[in-house]
Every structure is written in structure tokens, then in C-alpha cells.
């Protein structure tokens, strides 16, 4: 939110420049102004890799997330969306 506010851009311009939806920006603005528990959440920079991450068996994965701490979450193609939702719920409570 600090980057958006300092940018001097309109909501539409900022979202287009950063690949965000207006709804996402609006949700974070609302959380910040309402002071909800989620207001302390911070944005995380995501970088797209040119190459596809490879699993140990050499198969291409569907999604990989490498954290600065060195931890890595990798989800193969055809993953169980329900299990991912459970994992995200746990991570959001941390």
C-alpha cells in the first residue's frame, strides 16, 4: 500500500503497471483503513522464472514457490486443489 500511495498513479494505472486487479488493491486498501488483523500483512515480491522448475524425477512441475528462508513449496500438475486450500489456510494463520 505504501508503494501505491507514493506512486502518484491512479488505481487503474498502478494495477496495470504491477499486474494487479482493482479488486485486490481495493481489498488491501480496505484492510488498511479498517485496521483488521490482516492489515499487518505485507506484499511479497514475486518473480517469474524463464525456465520451468524441475522436480527430482525430472518432470516439470505446475508451480513452485521459493521463499527467502530457503523453504520451497512445489505443486505438480494435476494437484488436489482442496489440499492446496488447506495448506494456504495454515500458512495464512502463521
JSON list of C-alpha atoms in Angstrom, two decimals:
[
{"chain": "A", "resi": 1, "resn": "UNK", "atom": "CA", "xyz": [0.00, 0.00, 0.00]},
{"chain": "A", "resi": 2, "resn": "UNK", "atom": "CA", "xyz": [2.86, 2.36, 0.75]},
{"chain": "A", "resi": 3, "resn": "UNK", "atom": "CA", "xyz": [4.19, 1.87, -2.79]},
{"chain": "A", "resi": 4, "resn": "UNK", "atom": "CA", "xyz": [0.77, 2.59, -4.28]},
{"chain": "A", "resi": 5, "resn": "UNK", "atom": "CA", "xyz": [0.27, 5.71, -2.18]},
{"chain": "A", "resi": 6, "resn": "UNK", "atom": "CA", "xyz": [3.74, 7.02, -3.01]},
{"chain": "A", "resi": 7, "resn": "UNK", "atom": "CA", "xyz": [3.40, 6.26, -6.72]},
{"chain": "A", "resi": 8, "resn": "UNK", "atom": "CA", "xyz": [1.10, 9.14, -7.56]},
{"chain": "A", "resi": 9, "resn": "UNK", "atom": "CA", "xyz": [-0.64, 6.82, -10.02]},
{"chain": "A", "resi": 10, "resn": "UNK", "atom": "CA", "xyz": [-4.36, 6.23, -10.29]},
{"chain": "A", "resi": 11, "resn": "UNK", "atom": "CA", "xyz": [-5.64, 2.87, -9.06]},
{"chain": "A", "resi": 12, "resn": "UNK", "atom": "CA", "xyz": [-6.07, 1.69, -12.64]},
{"chain": "A", "resi": 13, "resn": "UNK", "atom": "CA", "xyz": [-2.56, 2.79, -13.67]},
{"chain": "A", "resi": 14, "resn": "UNK", "atom": "CA", "xyz": [-0.95, 1.23, -10.59]},
{"chain": "A", "resi": 15, "resn": "UNK", "atom": "CA", "xyz": [-2.77, -2.07, -11.06]},
{"chain": "A", "resi": 16, "resn": "UNK", "atom": "CA", "xyz": [-1.88, -2.24, -14.76]},
{"chain": "A", "resi": 17, "resn": "UNK", "atom": "CA", "xyz": [1.77, -1.46, -14.04]},
{"chain": "A", "resi": 18, "resn": "UNK", "atom": "CA", "xyz": [2.01, -4.13, -11.33]},
{"chain": "A", "resi": 19, "resn": "UNK", "atom": "CA", "xyz": [-0.29, -6.77, -12.81]},
{"chain": "A", "resi": 20, "resn": "UNK", "atom": "CA", "xyz": [-2.90, -6.49, -10.06]},
{"chain": "A", "resi": 21, "resn": "UNK", "atom": "CA", "xyz": [-6.65, -6.49, -10.24]},
{"chain": "A", "resi": 22, "resn": "UNK", "atom": "CA", "xyz": [-8.55, -3.50, -8.94]},
{"chain": "A", "resi": 23, "resn": "UNK", "atom": "CA", "xyz": [-10.33, -5.82, -6.51]},
{"chain": "A", "resi": 24, "resn": "UNK", "atom": "CA", "xyz": [-7.02, -6.91, -4.96]},
{"chain": "A", "resi": 25, "resn": "UNK", "atom": "CA", "xyz": [-5.89, -3.33, -4.44]},
{"chain": "A", "resi": 26, "resn": "UNK", "atom": "CA", "xyz": [-9.30, -2.39, -3.03]},
{"chain": "A", "resi": 27, "resn": "UNK", "atom": "CA", "xyz": [-9.19, -5.30, -0.58]},
{"chain": "A", "resi": 28, "resn": "UNK", "atom": "CA", "xyz": [-5.79, -4.26, 0.77]},
{"chain": "A", "resi": 29, "resn": "UNK", "atom": "CA", "xyz": [-6.84, -0.61, 0.99]},
{"chain": "A", "resi": 30, "resn": "UNK", "atom": "CA", "xyz": [-9.95, -1.63, 2.93]},
{"chain": "A", "resi": 31, "resn": "UNK", "atom": "CA", "xyz": [-7.96, -3.81, 5.32]},
{"chain": "A", "resi": 32, "resn": "UNK", "atom": "CA", "xyz": [-5.53, -0.99, 5.95]},
{"chain": "A", "resi": 33, "resn": "UNK", "atom": "CA", "xyz": [-8.21, 1.59, 6.68]},
{"chain": "A", "resi": 34, "resn": "UNK", "atom": "CA", "xyz": [-10.31, -0.74, 8.84]},
{"chain": "A", "resi": 35, "resn": "UNK", "atom": "CA", "xyz": [-7.33, -1.94, 10.87]},
{"chain": "A", "resi": 36, "resn": "UNK", "atom": "CA", "xyz": [-8.33, -5.58, 10.57]},
{"chain": "A", "resi": 37, "resn": "UNK", "atom": "CA", "xyz": [-5.88, -8.27, 11.77]},
{"chain": "A", "resi": 38, "resn": "UNK", "atom": "CA", "xyz": [-4.88, -8.83, 8.16]},
{"chain": "A", "resi": 39, "resn": "UNK", "atom": "CA", "xyz": [-3.80, -5.18, 7.87]},
{"chain": "A", "resi": 40, "resn": "UNK", "atom": "CA", "xyz": [-0.34, -6.19, 9.08]},
{"chain": "A", "resi": 41, "resn": "UNK", "atom": "CA", "xyz": [0.10, -8.44, 6.06]},
{"chain": "A", "resi": 42, "resn": "UNK", "atom": "CA", "xyz": [2.71, -7.23, 3.65]},
{"chain": "A", "resi": 43, "resn": "UNK", "atom": "CA", "xyz": [3.08, -7.60, -0.06]},
{"chain": "A", "resi": 44, "resn": "UNK", "atom": "CA", "xyz": [5.60, -10.12, -1.27]},
{"chain": "A", "resi": 45, "resn": "UNK", "atom": "CA", "xyz": [7.55, -9.64, -4.46]},
{"chain": "A", "resi": 46, "resn": "UNK", "atom": "CA", "xyz": [7.02, -12.47, -6.92]},
{"chain": "A", "resi": 47, "resn": "UNK", "atom": "CA", "xyz": [9.46, -13.02, -9.78]},
{"chain": "A", "resi": 48, "resn": "UNK", "atom": "CA", "xyz": [8.62, -15.09, -12.82]},
{"chain": "A", "resi": 49, "resn": "UNK", "atom": "CA", "xyz": [11.31, -17.54, -13.85]},
{"chain": "A", "resi": 50, "resn": "UNK", "atom": "CA", "xyz": [12.10, -18.01, -17.51]},
{"chain": "A", "resi": 51, "resn": "UNK", "atom": "CA", "xyz": [12.62, -21.74, -17.12]},
{"chain": "A", "resi": 52, "resn": "UNK", "atom": "CA", "xyz": [10.24, -24.23, -15.59]},
{"chain": "A", "resi": 53, "resn": "UNK", "atom": "CA", "xyz": [11.26, -25.69, -12.22]},
{"chain": "A", "resi": 54, "resn": "UNK", "atom": "CA", "xyz": [12.04, -29.38, -12.34]},
{"chain": "A", "resi": 55, "resn": "UNK", "atom": "CA", "xyz": [11.04, -31.98, -9.79]},
{"chain": "A", "resi": 56, "resn": "UNK", "atom": "CA", "xyz": [13.59, -34.52, -8.55]},
{"chain": "A", "resi": 57, "resn": "UNK", "atom": "CA", "xyz": [12.32, -37.11, -11.06]},
{"chain": "A", "resi": 58, "resn": "UNK", "atom": "CA", "xyz": [12.88, -34.60, -13.89]},
{"chain": "A", "resi": 59, "resn": "UNK", "atom": "CA", "xyz": [9.19, -33.93, -14.50]},
{"chain": "A", "resi": 60, "resn": "UNK", "atom": "CA", "xyz": [8.08, -30.35, -14.95]},
{"chain": "A", "resi": 61, "resn": "UNK", "atom": "CA", "xyz": [6.11, -29.01, -12.01]},
{"chain": "A", "resi": 62, "resn": "UNK", "atom": "CA", "xyz": [2.99, -26.91, -12.21]},
{"chain": "A", "resi": 63, "resn": "UNK", "atom": "CA", "xyz": [4.01, -24.35, -9.60]},
{"chain": "A", "resi": 64, "resn": "UNK", "atom": "CA", "xyz": [6.99, -23.69, -7.34]},
{"chain": "A", "resi": 65, "resn": "UNK", "atom": "CA", "xyz": [7.38, -21.08, -4.62]},
{"chain": "A", "resi": 66, "resn": "UNK", "atom": "CA", "xyz": [10.84, -20.47, -3.15]},
{"chain": "A", "resi": 67, "resn": "UNK", "atom": "CA", "xyz": [10.92, -18.37, 0.00]},
{"chain": "A", "resi": 68, "resn": "UNK", "atom": "CA", "xyz": [13.89, -16.20, 1.05]},
{"chain": "A", "resi": 69, "resn": "UNK", "atom": "CA", "xyz": [14.39, -18.55, 4.02]},
{"chain": "A", "resi": 70, "resn": "UNK", "atom": "CA", "xyz": [15.23, -21.33, 1.56]},
{"chain": "A", "resi": 71, "resn": "UNK", "atom": "CA", "xyz": [11.95, -23.20, 2.06]},
{"chain": "A", "resi": 72, "resn": "UNK", "atom": "CA", "xyz": [10.25, -24.31, -1.13]},
{"chain": "A", "resi": 73, "resn": "UNK", "atom": "CA", "xyz": [6.69, -25.31, -1.94]},
{"chain": "A", "resi": 74, "resn": "UNK", "atom": "CA", "xyz": [6.23, -27.18, -5.20]},
{"chain": "A", "resi": 75, "resn": "UNK", "atom": "CA", "xyz": [2.93, -28.38, -6.61]},
{"chain": "A", "resi": 76, "resn": "UNK", "atom": "CA", "xyz": [2.86, -30.76, -9.54]},
{"chain": "A", "resi": 77, "resn": "UNK", "atom": "CA", "xyz": [0.46, -30.61, -12.44]},
{"chain": "A", "resi": 78, "resn": "UNK", "atom": "CA", "xyz": [-2.90, -32.14, -11.62]},
{"chain": "A", "resi": 79, "resn": "UNK", "atom": "CA", "xyz": [-2.60, -31.29, -7.90]},
{"chain": "A", "resi": 80, "resn": "UNK", "atom": "CA", "xyz": [-5.51, -31.60, -5.48]},
{"chain": "A", "resi": 81, "resn": "UNK", "atom": "CA", "xyz": [-6.95, -28.07, -5.16]},
{"chain": "A", "resi": 82, "resn": "UNK", "atom": "CA", "xyz": [-8.62, -28.90, -1.84]},
{"chain": "A", "resi": 83, "resn": "UNK", "atom": "CA", "xyz": [-5.27, -29.86, -0.28]},
{"chain": "A", "resi": 84, "resn": "UNK", "atom": "CA", "xyz": [-3.74, -26.61, -1.56]},
{"chain": "A", "resi": 85, "resn": "UNK", "atom": "CA", "xyz": [-6.60, -24.64, 0.02]},
{"chain": "A", "resi": 86, "resn": "UNK", "atom": "CA", "xyz": [-5.93, -26.37, 3.35]},
{"chain": "A", "resi": 87, "resn": "UNK", "atom": "CA", "xyz": [-2.21, -25.57, 3.09]},
{"chain": "A", "resi": 88, "resn": "UNK", "atom": "CA", "xyz": [-2.90, -21.92, 2.31]},
{"chain": "A", "resi": 89, "resn": "UNK", "atom": "CA", "xyz": [-5.24, -21.71, 5.30]},
{"chain": "A", "resi": 90, "resn": "UNK", "atom": "CA", "xyz": [-2.46, -22.95, 7.58]},
{"chain": "A", "resi": 91, "resn": "UNK", "atom": "CA", "xyz": [0.07, -20.56, 6.08]},
{"chain": "A", "resi": 92, "resn": "UNK", "atom": "CA", "xyz": [-2.26, -17.58, 6.45]},
{"chain": "A", "resi": 93, "resn": "UNK", "atom": "CA", "xyz": [-2.56, -18.25, 10.18]},
{"chain": "A", "resi": 94, "resn": "UNK", "atom": "CA", "xyz": [1.23, -18.05, 10.66]}
]
